[in-house]
Short mmCIF file of C-alpha atoms and ligand atoms in Angstrom, two decimals:
data_model
loop_
_atom_site.label_atom_id
_atom_site.label_comp_id
_atom_site.label_asym_id
_atom_site.label_seq_id
_atom_site.Cartn_x
_atom_site.Cartn_y
_atom_site.Cartn_z
CA MET A 22 -3.15 -39.64 3.01
CA SER A 23 -2.94 -36.67 0.68
CA ASN A 24 -1.60 -33.35 1.82
CA PRO A 25 -4.04 -30.72 3.06
CA SER A 26 -4.98 -28.28 0.30
CA LEU A 27 -4.53 -24.51 0.33
CA LEU A 28 -5.93 -22.08 -2.22
CA ILE A 29 -3.97 -18.85 -2.40
CA LEU A 30 -5.69 -15.73 -3.69
CA PRO A 31 -3.13 -12.88 -3.63
CA GLY A 32 -5.55 -10.29 -5.05
CA ASP A 33 -4.57 -6.67 -5.62
CA GLY A 34 -2.13 -3.97 -4.53
CA ILE A 35 0.34 -5.25 -1.95
CA GLY A 36 -1.54 -8.60 -1.83
CA PRO A 37 0.80 -10.42 -4.26
CA GLU A 38 3.92 -8.98 -2.57
CA VAL A 39 3.01 -10.07 0.94
CA MET A 40 1.71 -13.41 -0.31
CA ALA A 41 5.07 -14.16 -1.95
CA GLU A 42 6.58 -14.06 1.56
CA VAL A 43 3.88 -16.39 2.87
CA ARG A 44 4.81 -18.84 0.10
CA LYS A 45 8.37 -18.92 1.48
CA ILE A 46 7.03 -19.70 4.94
CA ILE A 47 4.71 -22.43 3.63
CA ASP A 48 7.65 -23.98 1.76
CA TRP A 49 9.75 -23.84 4.93
CA PHE A 50 7.17 -25.80 6.92
CA GLY A 51 7.02 -28.36 4.08
CA ALA A 52 10.80 -28.76 3.91
CA LYS A 53 11.71 -28.49 7.60
CA ARG A 54 8.67 -29.66 9.54
CA GLY A 55 7.20 -32.29 7.26
CA LEU A 56 4.04 -30.20 6.89
CA ALA A 57 3.49 -30.23 3.15
CA PHE A 58 0.47 -28.55 1.59
CA ASP A 59 -0.98 -28.86 -1.90
CA VAL A 60 -0.93 -25.21 -2.85
CA SER A 61 -2.82 -23.73 -5.79
CA GLU A 62 -3.23 -20.11 -6.76
CA ASP A 63 -5.99 -18.10 -8.42
CA LEU A 64 -7.31 -14.57 -8.96
CA VAL A 65 -9.65 -12.46 -6.86
CA GLY A 66 -10.75 -8.82 -6.81
CA GLY A 67 -9.46 -6.38 -9.41
CA ALA A 68 -7.01 -8.98 -10.73
CA ALA A 69 -9.93 -11.31 -11.47
CA TYR A 70 -11.90 -8.44 -12.98
CA ASP A 71 -9.04 -7.64 -15.35
CA ALA A 72 -8.89 -11.27 -16.49
CA HIS A 73 -12.57 -12.27 -16.48
CA GLY A 74 -14.68 -9.11 -16.18
CA LYS A 75 -15.84 -10.10 -12.69
CA PRO A 76 -14.16 -10.04 -9.29
CA LEU A 77 -14.48 -13.79 -8.68
CA HIS A 78 -14.76 -16.45 -11.38
CA ASP A 79 -17.23 -19.27 -10.71
CA ASP A 80 -14.40 -21.80 -11.06
CA THR A 81 -12.46 -19.97 -8.33
CA MET A 82 -15.53 -20.02 -6.11
CA ALA A 83 -15.85 -23.78 -6.67
CA ARG A 84 -12.18 -24.31 -5.83
CA ALA A 85 -12.53 -22.24 -2.66
CA LEU A 86 -15.39 -24.51 -1.59
CA ALA A 87 -13.34 -27.63 -2.28
CA VAL A 88 -10.04 -26.86 -0.50
CA ASP A 89 -9.16 -27.22 3.18
CA ALA A 90 -8.39 -23.52 3.57
CA VAL A 91 -8.17 -20.32 1.54
CA LEU A 92 -5.47 -17.69 2.08
CA LEU A 93 -6.29 -14.24 0.69
CA GLY A 94 -4.08 -11.16 0.29
CA ALA A 95 -6.13 -8.02 -0.31
CA VAL A 96 -8.60 -6.65 -2.84
CA GLY A 97 -9.32 -3.25 -4.38
CA GLY A 98 -7.57 -0.19 -5.71
CA PRO A 99 -8.24 3.22 -7.25
CA LYS A 100 -8.22 1.72 -10.73
CA TYR A 101 -11.51 0.02 -9.89
CA ASP A 102 -13.22 2.88 -8.03
CA ASN A 103 -15.59 3.74 -10.85
CA LEU A 104 -16.69 0.20 -11.69
CA ASP A 105 -20.31 -0.75 -11.30
CA PHE A 106 -21.03 -1.77 -7.69
CA SER A 107 -21.79 -5.38 -8.69
CA VAL A 108 -18.31 -5.99 -10.11
CA LYS A 109 -16.21 -4.01 -7.63
CA PRO A 110 -13.24 -6.00 -6.24
CA GLU A 111 -14.83 -6.06 -2.76
CA ARG A 112 -17.78 -8.03 -4.15
CA GLY A 113 -15.42 -10.93 -4.85
CA LEU A 114 -14.40 -11.10 -1.20
CA LEU A 115 -17.98 -10.72 0.02
CA ARG A 116 -19.09 -13.55 -2.27
CA LEU A 117 -16.40 -15.84 -0.87
CA ARG A 118 -17.48 -15.06 2.70
CA LYS A 119 -21.16 -15.53 1.90
CA GLU A 120 -20.99 -18.70 -0.21
CA MET A 121 -18.48 -20.37 2.10
CA ASP A 122 -20.82 -19.30 4.93
CA LEU A 123 -17.92 -17.96 7.01
CA PHE A 124 -20.03 -16.53 9.79
CA SER A 125 -17.36 -16.19 12.48
CA ASN A 126 -14.54 -13.72 11.80
CA LEU A 127 -11.72 -13.80 14.36
CA ARG A 128 -9.67 -10.62 14.52
CA PRO A 129 -7.01 -10.69 17.22
CA ALA A 130 -5.46 -7.42 18.36
CA GLN A 131 -2.19 -8.27 19.99
CA CYS A 132 0.50 -5.78 20.88
CA PHE A 133 4.01 -7.11 20.26
CA ASP A 134 6.39 -5.96 23.02
CA ALA A 135 8.87 -4.54 20.57
CA LEU A 136 6.17 -2.30 19.08
CA ALA A 137 4.44 -0.97 22.21
CA ASP A 138 5.89 2.48 21.53
CA PHE A 139 4.26 2.51 18.16
CA SER A 140 0.69 2.92 19.20
CA SER A 141 -0.81 6.40 19.19
CA LEU A 142 -1.90 5.51 22.74
CA LYS A 143 0.35 5.55 25.80
CA LYS A 144 2.60 2.53 26.16
CA ASP A 145 1.06 1.28 29.44
CA VAL A 146 -2.39 1.29 27.83
CA VAL A 147 -1.34 -1.12 25.06
CA ALA A 148 1.71 -3.07 26.29
CA GLY A 149 0.80 -6.75 26.58
CA LEU A 150 -2.59 -6.22 24.94
CA ASP A 151 -4.17 -9.43 23.68
CA ILE A 152 -7.84 -9.25 22.72
CA MET A 153 -9.95 -11.06 20.16
CA ILE A 154 -12.83 -9.54 18.24
CA VAL A 155 -15.34 -12.03 16.87
CA ARG A 156 -17.24 -10.33 14.07
CA GLU A 157 -20.35 -11.84 12.49
CA LEU A 158 -19.48 -11.94 8.81
CA THR A 159 -22.30 -13.24 6.63
CA SER A 160 -25.37 -11.28 7.61
CA GLY A 161 -26.52 -7.96 9.04
CA VAL A 162 -26.56 -4.76 7.02
CA TYR A 163 -23.91 -6.08 4.60
CA PHE A 164 -26.39 -8.54 3.13
CA GLY A 165 -29.89 -7.63 4.40
CA GLU A 166 -32.77 -7.09 1.95
CA PRO A 167 -34.26 -4.81 0.77
CA ARG A 168 -31.25 -2.90 -0.40
CA GLY A 169 -30.64 -0.52 -3.26
CA ILE A 170 -31.08 3.03 -4.47
CA PHE A 171 -34.74 3.64 -5.27
CA GLU A 172 -36.88 6.47 -6.63
CA GLU A 173 -39.32 7.78 -4.08
CA GLY A 174 -41.47 10.72 -5.18
CA ASN A 175 -39.09 13.14 -6.80
CA GLU A 176 -35.90 12.02 -5.10
CA ARG A 177 -33.78 8.93 -4.63
CA VAL A 178 -33.46 6.97 -1.43
CA GLY A 179 -30.58 4.68 -0.47
CA VAL A 180 -31.68 1.62 1.49
CA ASN A 181 -29.84 -1.07 3.46
CA THR A 182 -31.36 -3.41 5.97
CA GLN A 183 -29.95 -4.58 9.28
CA ARG A 184 -31.37 -8.07 9.74
CA TYR A 185 -30.39 -10.94 12.03
CA THR A 186 -32.15 -14.23 12.65
CA GLU A 187 -31.88 -15.92 16.04
CA SER A 188 -29.88 -18.79 14.58
CA GLU A 189 -27.41 -16.42 12.96
CA ILE A 190 -26.82 -14.70 16.28
CA ALA A 191 -26.67 -17.97 18.22
CA ARG A 192 -24.01 -19.60 16.03
CA VAL A 193 -21.59 -16.68 16.14
CA ALA A 194 -22.21 -16.25 19.87
CA LYS A 195 -21.42 -19.92 20.39
CA SER A 196 -18.13 -19.60 18.51
CA ALA A 197 -17.21 -16.59 20.67
CA PHE A 198 -18.02 -18.44 23.91
CA GLU A 199 -15.94 -21.43 22.75
CA LEU A 200 -13.02 -19.10 22.12
CA ALA A 201 -13.47 -17.36 25.47
CA MET A 202 -13.32 -20.78 27.16
CA ARG A 203 -9.86 -21.31 25.61
CA ARG A 204 -8.71 -17.82 26.62
CA GLY A 205 -9.50 -15.58 29.60
CA LYS A 206 -13.16 -16.69 29.98
CA LYS A 207 -14.50 -13.17 29.51
CA LEU A 208 -16.88 -12.19 26.73
CA CYS A 209 -18.29 -8.74 25.98
CA SER A 210 -21.15 -8.55 23.47
CA MET A 211 -21.62 -5.23 21.66
CA GLU A 212 -24.74 -3.92 19.90
CA LYS A 213 -27.05 -0.91 20.00
CA ALA A 214 -30.01 -2.39 21.86
CA ASN A 215 -30.90 1.15 22.94
CA VAL A 216 -31.92 2.10 19.38
CA MET A 217 -32.14 -1.09 17.27
CA GLU A 218 -34.54 -4.03 17.54
CA SER A 219 -31.89 -6.25 15.98
CA GLY A 220 -29.71 -5.21 18.93
CA ILE A 221 -32.40 -6.20 21.43
CA LEU A 222 -32.67 -9.63 19.83
CA TRP A 223 -28.87 -9.91 19.70
CA ARG A 224 -28.63 -9.27 23.44
CA GLU A 225 -31.42 -11.76 24.24
CA VAL A 226 -29.94 -14.56 22.14
CA VAL A 227 -26.38 -14.05 23.44
CA THR A 228 -27.74 -14.17 26.99
CA GLU A 229 -29.55 -17.42 26.15
CA VAL A 230 -26.41 -19.03 24.66
CA ALA A 231 -24.47 -17.98 27.79
CA LYS A 232 -26.41 -20.57 29.83
CA ASP A 233 -24.30 -23.27 28.17
CA TYR A 234 -21.11 -21.50 29.30
CA PRO A 235 -21.49 -20.79 33.01
CA GLU A 236 -17.72 -20.35 33.41
CA VAL A 237 -17.60 -17.42 31.00
CA GLU A 238 -18.21 -13.99 32.47
CA LEU A 239 -20.57 -12.27 29.99
CA SER A 240 -21.10 -8.52 29.74
CA HIS A 241 -23.02 -6.34 27.29
CA MET A 242 -22.03 -2.94 26.00
CA TYR A 243 -23.49 -0.48 23.52
CA ALA A 244 -21.15 -0.47 20.53
CA ASP A 245 -20.45 3.27 20.70
CA ASN A 246 -19.37 2.94 24.32
CA GLY A 247 -17.38 -0.12 23.24
CA ALA A 248 -15.43 2.00 20.75
CA MET A 249 -14.68 4.51 23.49
CA GLN A 250 -13.67 1.80 25.99
CA LEU A 251 -11.38 0.23 23.38
CA VAL A 252 -9.25 3.36 23.24
CA ARG A 253 -9.64 4.23 26.94
CA TRP A 254 -8.54 0.93 28.50
CA PRO A 255 -8.48 -1.94 25.98
CA LYS A 256 -7.06 -4.45 28.45
CA GLN A 257 -10.47 -4.67 30.14
CA PHE A 258 -11.49 -6.96 27.24
CA ASP A 259 -10.72 -10.57 26.46
CA VAL A 260 -13.14 -11.63 23.69
CA ILE A 261 -15.62 -9.24 22.05
CA VAL A 262 -18.52 -10.49 19.92
CA THR A 263 -20.41 -8.14 17.65
CA ASP A 264 -22.28 -7.86 14.36
CA ASN A 265 -20.91 -7.39 10.86
CA LEU A 266 -20.84 -3.60 10.59
CA PHE A 267 -19.90 -2.80 14.20
CA GLY A 268 -17.25 -5.50 13.92
CA ASP A 269 -15.83 -3.88 10.79
CA LEU A 270 -15.42 -0.55 12.62
CA LEU A 271 -14.35 -1.88 16.01
CA SER A 272 -11.73 -4.20 14.52
CA ASP A 273 -10.03 -1.37 12.62
CA CYS A 274 -10.00 0.60 15.84
CA ALA A 275 -8.58 -2.33 17.83
CA ALA A 276 -6.01 -3.02 15.12
CA MET A 277 -4.59 0.47 15.38
CA LEU A 278 -4.14 0.07 19.14
CA THR A 279 -1.33 -2.31 18.30
CA GLY A 280 0.61 0.29 16.35
CA SER A 281 0.36 -0.86 12.76
CA LEU A 282 -2.37 -2.32 10.58
CA GLY A 283 0.45 -4.28 8.97
CA MET A 284 0.55 -6.66 11.93
CA LEU A 285 -3.02 -7.93 12.18
CA PRO A 286 -4.21 -11.28 10.81
CA SER A 287 -7.73 -12.69 10.68
CA ALA A 288 -9.54 -16.00 10.33
CA SER A 289 -13.03 -16.38 8.90
CA LEU A 290 -14.55 -19.67 9.93
CA GLY A 291 -17.71 -21.54 8.97
CA ALA A 292 -19.30 -24.84 9.85
CA PRO A 293 -17.18 -28.03 9.96
CA MET A 294 -16.69 -29.86 6.64
CA ALA A 295 -16.92 -33.64 6.23
CA ASN A 296 -13.27 -33.97 7.33
CA GLY A 297 -14.01 -32.10 10.57
CA ARG A 298 -12.10 -28.95 9.58
CA PRO A 299 -14.09 -25.74 9.54
CA LYS A 300 -14.58 -24.00 6.22
CA ALA A 301 -11.98 -21.29 6.48
CA LEU A 302 -10.49 -18.23 4.85
CA TYR A 303 -7.48 -16.42 6.30
CA GLU A 304 -6.55 -12.86 5.40
CA PRO A 305 -4.68 -9.86 6.81
CA VAL A 306 -6.89 -7.07 8.19
CA HIS A 307 -5.04 -4.45 6.15
CA GLY A 308 -6.20 -3.59 2.66
CA SER A 309 -4.45 -3.46 -0.70
CA ALA A 310 -2.52 -0.24 0.18
CA PRO A 311 -2.27 0.98 -3.44
CA ASP A 312 -0.10 3.93 -2.34
CA ILE A 313 2.82 1.63 -1.54
CA ALA A 314 2.10 -1.27 -3.90
CA GLY A 315 5.01 -2.41 -6.06
CA GLN A 316 7.62 -0.59 -3.96
CA ALA A 317 8.79 -3.51 -1.77
CA LYS A 318 7.70 -1.52 1.29
CA ALA A 319 4.75 -3.59 2.47
CA ASN A 320 4.91 -5.39 5.79
CA PRO A 321 4.17 -9.10 5.19
CA ILE A 322 3.68 -9.95 8.89
CA ALA A 323 -0.14 -9.70 8.96
CA CYS A 324 -0.38 -12.13 6.05
CA ILE A 325 2.21 -14.48 7.59
CA LEU A 326 0.33 -14.38 10.90
CA SER A 327 -2.82 -15.25 8.96
CA PHE A 328 -1.05 -18.43 7.85
CA ALA A 329 -0.18 -19.06 11.51
CA MET A 330 -3.90 -18.83 12.27
CA ALA A 331 -4.52 -21.38 9.49
CA LEU A 332 -2.02 -23.74 11.13
CA ARG A 333 -3.88 -23.35 14.42
CA TYR A 334 -7.55 -23.29 13.40
CA SER A 335 -7.62 -25.45 10.24
CA PHE A 336 -4.72 -27.87 10.68
CA ASP A 337 -4.52 -28.44 14.40
CA GLN A 338 -0.87 -27.37 14.45
CA GLY A 339 -0.96 -25.04 17.43
CA ASP A 340 2.70 -25.74 18.30
CA GLU A 341 3.88 -24.89 14.79
CA ALA A 342 1.72 -21.76 14.80
CA ALA A 343 3.38 -20.76 18.07
CA ARG A 344 6.80 -21.44 16.52
CA LEU A 345 6.00 -19.07 13.66
CA GLU A 346 4.63 -16.41 16.02
CA ALA A 347 7.74 -16.69 18.20
CA ALA A 348 9.97 -16.28 15.13
CA ILE A 349 8.13 -13.05 14.31
CA GLN A 350 8.51 -11.83 17.93
CA GLN A 351 12.23 -12.57 17.67
CA VAL A 352 12.68 -10.67 14.42
CA LEU A 353 10.86 -7.66 15.87
CA ALA A 354 12.90 -7.83 19.07
CA ASP A 355 16.04 -7.84 16.89
CA GLY A 356 14.91 -4.49 15.48
CA VAL A 357 14.14 -5.68 11.95
CA ARG A 358 11.69 -3.13 10.54
CA THR A 359 9.67 -2.58 7.39
CA ALA A 360 8.92 1.10 6.74
CA ASP A 361 5.60 1.10 8.64
CA LEU A 362 7.39 -0.14 11.77
CA MET A 363 10.33 2.23 11.68
CA GLY A 364 10.20 4.52 14.69
CA PRO A 365 12.42 7.20 16.15
CA GLU A 366 14.66 4.61 17.85
CA GLY A 367 15.60 3.28 14.40
CA GLY A 368 16.30 -0.32 13.53
CA VAL A 369 17.36 -2.49 10.64
CA ALA A 370 15.39 -1.28 7.62
CA VAL A 371 14.23 -4.11 5.37
CA THR A 372 12.06 -4.58 2.30
CA THR A 373 9.06 -6.88 2.14
CA SER A 374 11.20 -9.82 1.11
CA GLY A 375 13.90 -8.87 3.62
CA MET A 376 11.31 -9.28 6.37
CA GLY A 377 10.28 -12.67 4.98
CA ASP A 378 13.92 -13.79 4.87
CA ALA A 379 14.54 -12.62 8.45
CA ILE A 380 11.54 -14.67 9.63
CA ILE A 381 12.85 -17.74 7.78
CA GLN A 382 16.21 -17.27 9.53
CA ALA A 383 14.49 -17.07 12.91
CA LEU A 384 12.52 -20.22 12.03
CA ASP A 385 15.77 -22.01 11.16
CA ALA A 386 17.21 -20.91 14.49
CA SER A 387 14.18 -22.38 16.26
CA LEU A 388 15.05 -25.94 15.20
C1 IPM B 6 -12.77 -5.77 6.08
C2 IPM B 6 -12.93 -4.85 4.91
C3 IPM B 6 -14.09 -5.36 4.06
C4 IPM B 6 -15.35 -5.23 4.88
C5 IPM B 6 -14.23 -4.70 2.67
C6 IPM B 6 -12.96 -4.79 1.87
C7 IPM B 6 -15.39 -5.29 1.90
O1 IPM B 6 -13.11 -3.55 5.33
O2 IPM B 6 -12.58 -6.98 5.87
O3 IPM B 6 -12.80 -5.28 7.21
O4 IPM B 6 -15.98 -4.16 4.93
O5 IPM B 6 -15.74 -6.23 5.49
MG1 MG B 7 -12.82 -3.27 7.43
#
């Protein structure tokens, strides 16, 4: 049997730097755990624009559809701010999500013990936090039609459309219930049914899907209250399911609970392929961080944890994913710190590659 295939799209800003550390980790699993991957690499975002005049080449799109999983770094940067909307780096990422039909975006917010002091919230509010946000990723206001900037009378009007079909809601709800079954069996659905018809439908469909999961305790919350509850007492949540735009906002908020955006991975999953694996793209939640790009300061952990999610969700290697996560816990407990993680208590300051090397050492020690 051939090795599973991985397409790596480092992208822009700190993307290539953090991805270089992921490559070390992938190589380690090939050499030490007999888990070899066929790895190929390509361009996305501003890097693709510079080479091809568009943020995702059709050939890259075709390759993404053909591989077992895609690993992406980050896209965007000030250099591209004034580009036409249709060729902005972000459009490359949105095209990947849409054409791969990655409707279920898993964004865990987990607080590592060694970093509980890092949150802007009190330690007891975040210590031990482990929640999962499931964000709908291929519909809603990000893609709804009509959209555009139109002339109306003597002024312009900007239009976007929030639109959800029942089947779109049902499939993401189902993926969230499945996840809840494997975790704490609690699911909170967030929308704005008090002001939006799409929210009313969302609530109805989620309630309908819940009938297939009698063991899961389902609750509903208006998304604004949800944002408030996330910072008030986040441990009340296990799994949260919400739409594309609310999920974008709520996941940034949840990410910061954990102390650093540099720690948070994500998985974007679609329907199963012929080989039974879901179509999948893994990426850190952080962006391209142009302010620190090229300075060896970036924290590669979010991207490395994204690979751990790939091991778990695409390759059925939950034990190896846990090994990698434990190695990261160990390194953090040992006080190894990239700049974003350096607090008043100090620690061992390392560069991006220093962090990657420390994780490799901890992996070696795990054998
Ligand atoms: C995210 C990002 C993207 C989004 C951007 C880069 C298009 O903020 O993945 O959360 O809005 O979905
Ligand atoms: Mg976002």
